[in-house]
Tab-separated table of C-alpha atoms and ligand atoms in Angstrom:
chain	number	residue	atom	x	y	z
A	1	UNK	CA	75.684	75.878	-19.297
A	2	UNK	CA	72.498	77.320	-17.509
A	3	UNK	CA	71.946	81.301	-18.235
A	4	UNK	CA	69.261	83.285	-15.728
A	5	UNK	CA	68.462	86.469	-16.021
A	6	UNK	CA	69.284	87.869	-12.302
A	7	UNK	CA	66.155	89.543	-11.999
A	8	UNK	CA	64.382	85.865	-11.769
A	9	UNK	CA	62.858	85.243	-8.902
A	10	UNK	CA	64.733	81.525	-8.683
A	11	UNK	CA	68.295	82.914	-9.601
A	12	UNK	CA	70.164	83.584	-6.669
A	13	UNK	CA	68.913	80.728	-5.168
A	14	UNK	CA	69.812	78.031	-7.629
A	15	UNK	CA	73.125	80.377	-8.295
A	16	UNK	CA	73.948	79.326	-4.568
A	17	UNK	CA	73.120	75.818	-4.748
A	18	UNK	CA	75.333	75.388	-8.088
A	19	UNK	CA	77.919	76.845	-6.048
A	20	UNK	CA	77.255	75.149	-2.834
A	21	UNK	CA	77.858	71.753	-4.676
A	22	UNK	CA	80.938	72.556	-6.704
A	23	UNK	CA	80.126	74.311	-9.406
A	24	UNK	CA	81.099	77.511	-11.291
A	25	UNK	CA	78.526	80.316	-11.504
A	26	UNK	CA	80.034	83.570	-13.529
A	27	UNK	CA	77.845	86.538	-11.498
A	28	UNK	CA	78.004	90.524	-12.246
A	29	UNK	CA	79.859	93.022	-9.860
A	30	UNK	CA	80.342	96.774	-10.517
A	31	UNK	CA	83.541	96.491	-12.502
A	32	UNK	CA	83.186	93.276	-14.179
A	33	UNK	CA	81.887	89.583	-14.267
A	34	UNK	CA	83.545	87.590	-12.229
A	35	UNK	CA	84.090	83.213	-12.549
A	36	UNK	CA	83.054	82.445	-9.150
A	37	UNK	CA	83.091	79.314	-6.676
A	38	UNK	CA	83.544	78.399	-3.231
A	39	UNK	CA	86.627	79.576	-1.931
A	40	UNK	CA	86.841	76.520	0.896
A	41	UNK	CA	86.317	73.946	-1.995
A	42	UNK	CA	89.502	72.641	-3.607
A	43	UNK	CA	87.954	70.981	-5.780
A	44	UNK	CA	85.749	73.720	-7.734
A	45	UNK	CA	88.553	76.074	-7.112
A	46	UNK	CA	90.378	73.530	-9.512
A	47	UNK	CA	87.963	73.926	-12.035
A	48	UNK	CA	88.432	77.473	-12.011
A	49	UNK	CA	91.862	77.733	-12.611
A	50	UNK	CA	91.613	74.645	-15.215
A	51	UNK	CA	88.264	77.064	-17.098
A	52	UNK	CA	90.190	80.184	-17.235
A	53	UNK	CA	94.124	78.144	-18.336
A	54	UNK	CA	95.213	80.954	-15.652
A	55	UNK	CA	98.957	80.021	-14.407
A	56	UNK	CA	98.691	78.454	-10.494
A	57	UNK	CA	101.304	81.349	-8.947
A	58	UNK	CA	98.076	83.693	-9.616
A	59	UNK	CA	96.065	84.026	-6.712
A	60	UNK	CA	92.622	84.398	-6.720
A	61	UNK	CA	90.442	87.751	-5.032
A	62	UNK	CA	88.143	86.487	-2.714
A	63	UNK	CA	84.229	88.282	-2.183
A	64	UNK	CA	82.324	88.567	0.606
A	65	UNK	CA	79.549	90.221	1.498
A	66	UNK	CA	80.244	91.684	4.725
A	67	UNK	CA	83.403	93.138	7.154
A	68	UNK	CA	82.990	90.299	9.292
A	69	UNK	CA	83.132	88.030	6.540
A	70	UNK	CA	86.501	89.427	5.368
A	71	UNK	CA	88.003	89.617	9.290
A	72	UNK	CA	87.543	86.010	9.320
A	73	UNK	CA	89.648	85.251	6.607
A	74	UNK	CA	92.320	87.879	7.029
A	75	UNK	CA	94.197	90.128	9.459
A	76	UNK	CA	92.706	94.250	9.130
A	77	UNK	CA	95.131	96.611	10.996
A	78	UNK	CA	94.064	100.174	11.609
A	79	UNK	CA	94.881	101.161	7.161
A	80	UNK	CA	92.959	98.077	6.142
A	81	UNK	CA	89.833	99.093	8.615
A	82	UNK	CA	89.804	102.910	7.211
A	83	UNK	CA	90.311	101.823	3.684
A	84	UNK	CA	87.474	99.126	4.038
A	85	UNK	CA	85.464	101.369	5.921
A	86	UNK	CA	85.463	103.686	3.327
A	87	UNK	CA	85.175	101.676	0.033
A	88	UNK	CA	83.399	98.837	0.667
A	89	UNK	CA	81.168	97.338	-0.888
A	90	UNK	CA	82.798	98.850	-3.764
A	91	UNK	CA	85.666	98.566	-6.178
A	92	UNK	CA	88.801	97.871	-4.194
A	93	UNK	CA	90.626	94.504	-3.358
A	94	UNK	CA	92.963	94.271	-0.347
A	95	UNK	CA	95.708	92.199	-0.466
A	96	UNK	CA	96.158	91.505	3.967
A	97	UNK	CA	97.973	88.460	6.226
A	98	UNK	CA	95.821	85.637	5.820
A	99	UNK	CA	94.440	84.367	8.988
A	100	UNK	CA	95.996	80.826	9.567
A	101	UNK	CA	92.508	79.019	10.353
A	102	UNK	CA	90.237	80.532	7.177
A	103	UNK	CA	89.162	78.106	5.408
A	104	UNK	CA	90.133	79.171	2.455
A	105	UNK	CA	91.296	76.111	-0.633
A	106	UNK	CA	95.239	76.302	-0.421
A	107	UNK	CA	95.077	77.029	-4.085
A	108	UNK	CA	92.987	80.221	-3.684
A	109	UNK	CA	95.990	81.745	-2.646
A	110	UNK	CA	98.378	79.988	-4.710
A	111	UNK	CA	100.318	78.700	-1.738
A	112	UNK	CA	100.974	82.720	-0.399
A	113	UNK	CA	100.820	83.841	3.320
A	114	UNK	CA	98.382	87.074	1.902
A	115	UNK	CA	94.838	86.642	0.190
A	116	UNK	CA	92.737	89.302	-1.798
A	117	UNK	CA	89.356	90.699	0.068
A	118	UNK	CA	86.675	92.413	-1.658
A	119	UNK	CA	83.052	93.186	-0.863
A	120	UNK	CA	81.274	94.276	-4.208
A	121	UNK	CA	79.152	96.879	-4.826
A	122	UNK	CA	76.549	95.071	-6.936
A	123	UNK	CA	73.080	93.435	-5.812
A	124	UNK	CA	73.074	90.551	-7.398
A	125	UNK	CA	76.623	89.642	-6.167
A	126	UNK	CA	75.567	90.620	-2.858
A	127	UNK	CA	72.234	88.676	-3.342
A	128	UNK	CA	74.397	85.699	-4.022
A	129	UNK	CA	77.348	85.758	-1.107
A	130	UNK	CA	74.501	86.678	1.592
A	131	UNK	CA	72.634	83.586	-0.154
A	132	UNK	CA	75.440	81.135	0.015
A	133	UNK	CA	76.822	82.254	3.312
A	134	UNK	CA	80.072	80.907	2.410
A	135	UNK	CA	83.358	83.383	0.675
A	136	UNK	CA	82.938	82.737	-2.963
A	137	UNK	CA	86.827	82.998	-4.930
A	138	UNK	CA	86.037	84.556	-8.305
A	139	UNK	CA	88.847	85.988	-11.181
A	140	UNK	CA	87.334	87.566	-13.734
A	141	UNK	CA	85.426	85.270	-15.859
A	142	UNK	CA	87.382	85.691	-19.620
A	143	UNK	CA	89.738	83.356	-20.619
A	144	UNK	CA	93.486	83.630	-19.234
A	145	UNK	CA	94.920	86.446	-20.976
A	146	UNK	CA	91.883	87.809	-22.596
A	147	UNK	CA	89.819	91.030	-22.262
A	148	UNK	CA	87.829	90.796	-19.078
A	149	UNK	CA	83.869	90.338	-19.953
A	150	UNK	CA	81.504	93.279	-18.956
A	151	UNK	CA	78.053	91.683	-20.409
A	152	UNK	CA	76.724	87.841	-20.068
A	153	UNK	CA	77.440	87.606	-23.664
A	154	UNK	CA	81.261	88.200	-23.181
A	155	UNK	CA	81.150	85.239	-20.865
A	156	UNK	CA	79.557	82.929	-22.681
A	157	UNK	CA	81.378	84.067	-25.513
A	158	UNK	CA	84.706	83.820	-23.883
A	159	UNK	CA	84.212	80.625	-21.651
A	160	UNK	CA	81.038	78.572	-22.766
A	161	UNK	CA	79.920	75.098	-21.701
A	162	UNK	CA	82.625	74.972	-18.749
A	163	UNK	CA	80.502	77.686	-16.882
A	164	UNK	CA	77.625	75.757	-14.802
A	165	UNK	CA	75.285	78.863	-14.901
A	166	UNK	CA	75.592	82.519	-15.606
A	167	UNK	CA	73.834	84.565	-13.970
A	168	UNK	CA	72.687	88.071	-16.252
A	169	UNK	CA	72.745	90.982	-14.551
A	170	UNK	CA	73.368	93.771	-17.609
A	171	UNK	CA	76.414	95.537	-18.227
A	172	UNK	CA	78.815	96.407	-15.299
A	173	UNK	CA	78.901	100.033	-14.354
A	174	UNK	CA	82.348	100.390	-13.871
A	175	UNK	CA	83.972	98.159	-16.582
A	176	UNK	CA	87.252	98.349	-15.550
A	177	UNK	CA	88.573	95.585	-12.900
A	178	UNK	CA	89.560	96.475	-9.202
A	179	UNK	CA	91.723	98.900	-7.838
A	180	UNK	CA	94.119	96.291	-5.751
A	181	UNK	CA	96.247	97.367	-2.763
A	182	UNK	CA	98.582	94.993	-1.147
A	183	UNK	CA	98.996	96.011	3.002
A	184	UNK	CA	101.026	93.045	3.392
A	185	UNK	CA	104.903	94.662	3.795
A	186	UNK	CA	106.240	97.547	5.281
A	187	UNK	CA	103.567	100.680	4.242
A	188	UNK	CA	100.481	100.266	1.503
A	189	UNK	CA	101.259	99.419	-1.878
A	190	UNK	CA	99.189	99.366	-4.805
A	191	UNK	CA	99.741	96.159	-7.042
A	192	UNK	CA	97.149	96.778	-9.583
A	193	UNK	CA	97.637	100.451	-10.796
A	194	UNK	CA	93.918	102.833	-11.505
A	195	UNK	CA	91.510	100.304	-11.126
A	196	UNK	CA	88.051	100.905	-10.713
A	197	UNK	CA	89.062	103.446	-7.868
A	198	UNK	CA	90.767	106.793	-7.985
A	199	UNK	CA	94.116	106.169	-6.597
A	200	UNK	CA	94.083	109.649	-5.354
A	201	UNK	CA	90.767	108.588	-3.156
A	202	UNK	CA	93.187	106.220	-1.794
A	203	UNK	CA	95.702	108.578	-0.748
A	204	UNK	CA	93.584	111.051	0.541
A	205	UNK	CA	92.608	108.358	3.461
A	206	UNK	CA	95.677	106.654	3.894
A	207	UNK	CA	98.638	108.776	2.569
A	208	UNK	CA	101.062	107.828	-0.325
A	209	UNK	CA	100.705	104.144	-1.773
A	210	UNK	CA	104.151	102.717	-3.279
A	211	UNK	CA	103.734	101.572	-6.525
A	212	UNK	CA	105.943	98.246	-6.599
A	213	UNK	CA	107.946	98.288	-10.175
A	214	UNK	CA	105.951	95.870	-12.747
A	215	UNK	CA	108.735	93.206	-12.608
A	216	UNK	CA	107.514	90.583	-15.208
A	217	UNK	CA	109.895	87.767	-13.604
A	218	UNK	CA	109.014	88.682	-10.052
A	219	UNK	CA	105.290	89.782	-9.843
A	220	UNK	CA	104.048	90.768	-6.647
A	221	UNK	CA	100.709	90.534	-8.094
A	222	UNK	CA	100.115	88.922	-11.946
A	223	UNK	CA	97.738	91.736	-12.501
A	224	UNK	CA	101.407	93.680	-12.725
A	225	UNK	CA	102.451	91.676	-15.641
A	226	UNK	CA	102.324	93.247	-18.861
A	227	UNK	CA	100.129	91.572	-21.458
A	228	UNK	CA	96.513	90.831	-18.897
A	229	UNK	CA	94.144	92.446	-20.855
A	230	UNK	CA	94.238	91.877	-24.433
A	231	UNK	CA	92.183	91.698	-27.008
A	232	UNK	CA	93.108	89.446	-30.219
A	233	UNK	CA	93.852	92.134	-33.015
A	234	UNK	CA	97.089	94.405	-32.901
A	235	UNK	CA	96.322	97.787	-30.926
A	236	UNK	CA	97.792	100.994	-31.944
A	237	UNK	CA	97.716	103.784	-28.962
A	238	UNK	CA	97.221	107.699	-29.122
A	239	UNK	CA	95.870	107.158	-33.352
A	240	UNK	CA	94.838	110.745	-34.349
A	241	UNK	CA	94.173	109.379	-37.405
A	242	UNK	CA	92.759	105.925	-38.835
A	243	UNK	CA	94.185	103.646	-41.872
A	244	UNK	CA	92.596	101.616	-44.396
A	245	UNK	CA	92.339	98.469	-41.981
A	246	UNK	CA	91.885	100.000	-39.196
A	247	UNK	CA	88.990	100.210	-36.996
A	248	UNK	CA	88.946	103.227	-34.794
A	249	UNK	CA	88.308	103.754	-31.040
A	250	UNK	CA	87.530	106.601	-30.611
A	251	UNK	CA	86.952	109.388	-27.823
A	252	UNK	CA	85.775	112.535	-27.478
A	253	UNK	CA	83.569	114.570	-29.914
A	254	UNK	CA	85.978	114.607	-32.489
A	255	UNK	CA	86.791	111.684	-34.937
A	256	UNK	CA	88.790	111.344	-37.871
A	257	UNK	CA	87.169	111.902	-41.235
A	258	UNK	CA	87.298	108.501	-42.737
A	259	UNK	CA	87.249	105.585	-40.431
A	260	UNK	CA	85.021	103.090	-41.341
A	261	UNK	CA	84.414	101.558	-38.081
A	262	UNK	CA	84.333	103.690	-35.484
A	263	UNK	CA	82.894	102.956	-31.673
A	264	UNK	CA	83.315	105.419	-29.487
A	265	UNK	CA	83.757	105.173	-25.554
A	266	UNK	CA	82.318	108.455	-24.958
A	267	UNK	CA	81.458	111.040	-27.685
A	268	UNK	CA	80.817	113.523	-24.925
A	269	UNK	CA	84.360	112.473	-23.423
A	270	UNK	CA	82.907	111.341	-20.062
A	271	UNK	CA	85.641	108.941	-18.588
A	272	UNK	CA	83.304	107.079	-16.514
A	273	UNK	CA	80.847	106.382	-19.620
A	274	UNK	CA	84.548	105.484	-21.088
A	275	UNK	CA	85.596	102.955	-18.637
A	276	UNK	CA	82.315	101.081	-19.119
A	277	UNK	CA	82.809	100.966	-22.853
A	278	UNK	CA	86.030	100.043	-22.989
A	279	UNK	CA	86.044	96.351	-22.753
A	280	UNK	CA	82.866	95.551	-24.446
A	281	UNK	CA	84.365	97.435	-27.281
A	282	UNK	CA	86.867	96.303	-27.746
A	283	UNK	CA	85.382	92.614	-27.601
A	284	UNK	CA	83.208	94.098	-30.660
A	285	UNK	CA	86.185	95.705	-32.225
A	286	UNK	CA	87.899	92.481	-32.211
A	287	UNK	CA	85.290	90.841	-34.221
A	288	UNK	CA	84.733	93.595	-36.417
A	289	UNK	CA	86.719	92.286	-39.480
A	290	UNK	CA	89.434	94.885	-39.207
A	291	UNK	CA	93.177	93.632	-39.079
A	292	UNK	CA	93.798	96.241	-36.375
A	293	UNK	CA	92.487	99.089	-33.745
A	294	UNK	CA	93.963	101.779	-33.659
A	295	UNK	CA	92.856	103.409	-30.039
A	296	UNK	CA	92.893	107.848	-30.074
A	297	UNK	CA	94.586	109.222	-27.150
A	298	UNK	CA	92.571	109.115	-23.539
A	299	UNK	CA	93.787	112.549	-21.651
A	300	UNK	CA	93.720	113.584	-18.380
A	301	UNK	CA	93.861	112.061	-14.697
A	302	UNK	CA	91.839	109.098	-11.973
A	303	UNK	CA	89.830	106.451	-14.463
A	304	UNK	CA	91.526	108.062	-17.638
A	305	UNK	CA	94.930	106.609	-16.018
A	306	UNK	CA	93.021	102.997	-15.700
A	307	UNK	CA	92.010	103.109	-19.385
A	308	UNK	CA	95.337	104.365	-20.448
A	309	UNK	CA	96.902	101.406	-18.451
A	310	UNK	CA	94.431	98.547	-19.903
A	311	UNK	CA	94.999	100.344	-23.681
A	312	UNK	CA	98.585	100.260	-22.852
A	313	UNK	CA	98.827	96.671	-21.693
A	314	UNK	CA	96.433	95.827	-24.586
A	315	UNK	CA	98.738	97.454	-27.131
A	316	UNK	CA	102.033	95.015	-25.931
A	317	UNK	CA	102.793	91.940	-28.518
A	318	UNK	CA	100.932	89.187	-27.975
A	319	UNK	CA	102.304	85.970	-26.486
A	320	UNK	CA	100.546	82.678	-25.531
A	321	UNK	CA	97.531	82.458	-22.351
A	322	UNK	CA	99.079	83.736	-19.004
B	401	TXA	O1	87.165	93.760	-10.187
B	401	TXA	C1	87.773	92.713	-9.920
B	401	TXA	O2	88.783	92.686	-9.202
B	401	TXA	C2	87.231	91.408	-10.530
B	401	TXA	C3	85.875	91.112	-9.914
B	401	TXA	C4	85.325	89.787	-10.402
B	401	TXA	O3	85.969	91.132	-8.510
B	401	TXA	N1	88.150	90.335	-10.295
B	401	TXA	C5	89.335	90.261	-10.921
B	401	TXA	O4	90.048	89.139	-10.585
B	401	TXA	O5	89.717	91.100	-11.732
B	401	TXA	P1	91.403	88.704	-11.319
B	401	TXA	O6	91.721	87.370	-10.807
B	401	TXA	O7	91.230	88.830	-12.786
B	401	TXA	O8	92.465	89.723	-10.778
B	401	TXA	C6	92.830	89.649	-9.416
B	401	TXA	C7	94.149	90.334	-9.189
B	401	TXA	C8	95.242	89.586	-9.865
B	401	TXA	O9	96.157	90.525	-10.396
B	401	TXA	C9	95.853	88.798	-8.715
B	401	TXA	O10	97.176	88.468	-8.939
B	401	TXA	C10	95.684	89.769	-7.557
B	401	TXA	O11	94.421	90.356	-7.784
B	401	TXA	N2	95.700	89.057	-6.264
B	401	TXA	C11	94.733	88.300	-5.730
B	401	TXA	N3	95.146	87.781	-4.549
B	401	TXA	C12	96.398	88.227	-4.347
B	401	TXA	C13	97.386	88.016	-3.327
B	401	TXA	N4	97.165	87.240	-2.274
B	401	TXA	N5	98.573	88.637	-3.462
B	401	TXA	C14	98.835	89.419	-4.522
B	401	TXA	N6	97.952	89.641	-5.525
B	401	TXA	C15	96.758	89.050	-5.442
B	402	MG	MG1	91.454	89.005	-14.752
């Protein structure tokens, strides 16, 4: 495994050429780093599945760089435009009709008639797609199951030597994965609830969004299913208070007396400073020695819902990579 810093001047460049023959570069966007490859390669799009031990029914979100990069792999009615439009680059994946002829790695979309768009809001992964000129697939780049990796480290950490290069672009500013909206059946649905965009921004263009029920045998979308963003210590939700073995995340500018180790996402409660903590915390948390975390409550409304859903879905038992 290579790692560049993306401020190099020969990054993107031999970023694009590992990707343009096969390989697997891991890149930063604004919510977090994702494990990317060509999206008309089978091959490499193999690899990424067989890196991450993610299940084939989950389809991967593919980037591009510009509109007309996304109309030529899928279908954008009049909703899809306005949400586009008004979001992209940024942190929103739509789930739209795949157009028959995109070349597009039947796997990418494990098998389905829909595929995932997004144009990020990050240089360097816009440096990268305008440099390969091809639509680069890319999941987050953590292990199947696992936290999703806001920093380099938490790549390299999480996936190693079957990364070809990394490319370092700092900490992601958002830290919390993509808002996803499916505009596949009868009216807009969201399939990944409070992502890295206010679902109320959402609504305020297009009108109400269903929310399709989180049916673990069924998924619409696997980002529904419970257990996707855990961390590998026990979580206890809404602590007020910390125990022995404990180690505390906190929030806000009060703590309990006592913890022992405390990180907190935001001492001055600032959700958005929040959000970016969140995962790389909890990825320090993790190996902090403690035989638990025990998380204090997250109030109010738009990212705190996203952090309250990843604590949430953090908090379920474990179970094996899914
Ligand atoms: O912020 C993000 O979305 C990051 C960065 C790297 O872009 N990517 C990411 O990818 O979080 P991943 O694979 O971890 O999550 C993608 C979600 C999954 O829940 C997947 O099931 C859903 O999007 N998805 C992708 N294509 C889909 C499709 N055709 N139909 C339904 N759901 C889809
Ligand atoms: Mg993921």
């Amino acid at each position: 495994m290579r790692r560049l810093a993306a401020a190099d001047p020969d990054a993107i460049a031999a970023a694009a050429a590992v990707l343009r023959s096969g390989g697997l570069v891991a890149f930063p966007t604004e919510t977090v780093y994702g494990l990317g490859a060509c999206a008309d390669d089978p091959a490499a799009i193999a690899r990424i599945y067989a890196a991450k031990g993610r299940p084939a029914r989950n389809p991967l979100i593919v980037h591009t760089n510009t509109l007309n990069g996304a109309l030529a792999l899928a279908v954008m009615d009049h909703c899809a435009r306005i949400l586009a439009d008004a979001c992209w680059p940024g942190p929103l994946t739509l789930v739209l009709p795949r157009r028959a002829e995109a070349e597009l790695a039947p796997a990418v979309t494990a098998g389905l008639g829909s595929v995932g768009v997004r144009i990020p809001d990050h240089p360097v992964a816009l440096a990268l797609l305008a440099a390969v000129g091809r639509p680069v697939a890319a999941p987050s780049a953590n292990p199947s199951g696992r936290l999703s990796p806001t920093t380099a480290q938490h790549v390299v950490d999480g996936l190693g030597a079957v990364v070809d290069l990394v490319l370092d672009g700092g900490p992601c500013a958002v830290g919390v994965e993509s808002t996803v909206v499916e505009l596949t059946g009868p009216g807009p649905a969201l399939l990944r609830r409070a992502g890295g965009l206010a679902v109320a921004r959402l609504e305020a263009l297009i009108g109400p969004l269903a929310t399709l029920p989180g049916d673990d045998a069924r998924p619409t979308s696997p980002g529904q299913t419970a257990h996707h963003y855990a961390p590998l210590l026990p979580l206890r939700l809404d602590a007020t208070d910390v125990r022995p073995d404990e180690a505390l995340l906190a929030f806000g500018p009060v703590v309990p007396a006592d913890s022992r180790v405390v990180l907190n996402l935001s001492p001055s409660a600032d959700l958005a400073e929040a959000a970016r903590n969140l995962f790389a915390m909890l990825h320090a948390l993790d190996a902090s020695g403690a035989s638990a975390i025990a998380a204090m409550p997250i109030p109010g409304a738009g990212l705190a819902l996203a952090i309250r859903d990843r604590l949430a879905r953090a908090a379920l038992p474990k179970r094996g990579p899914g």
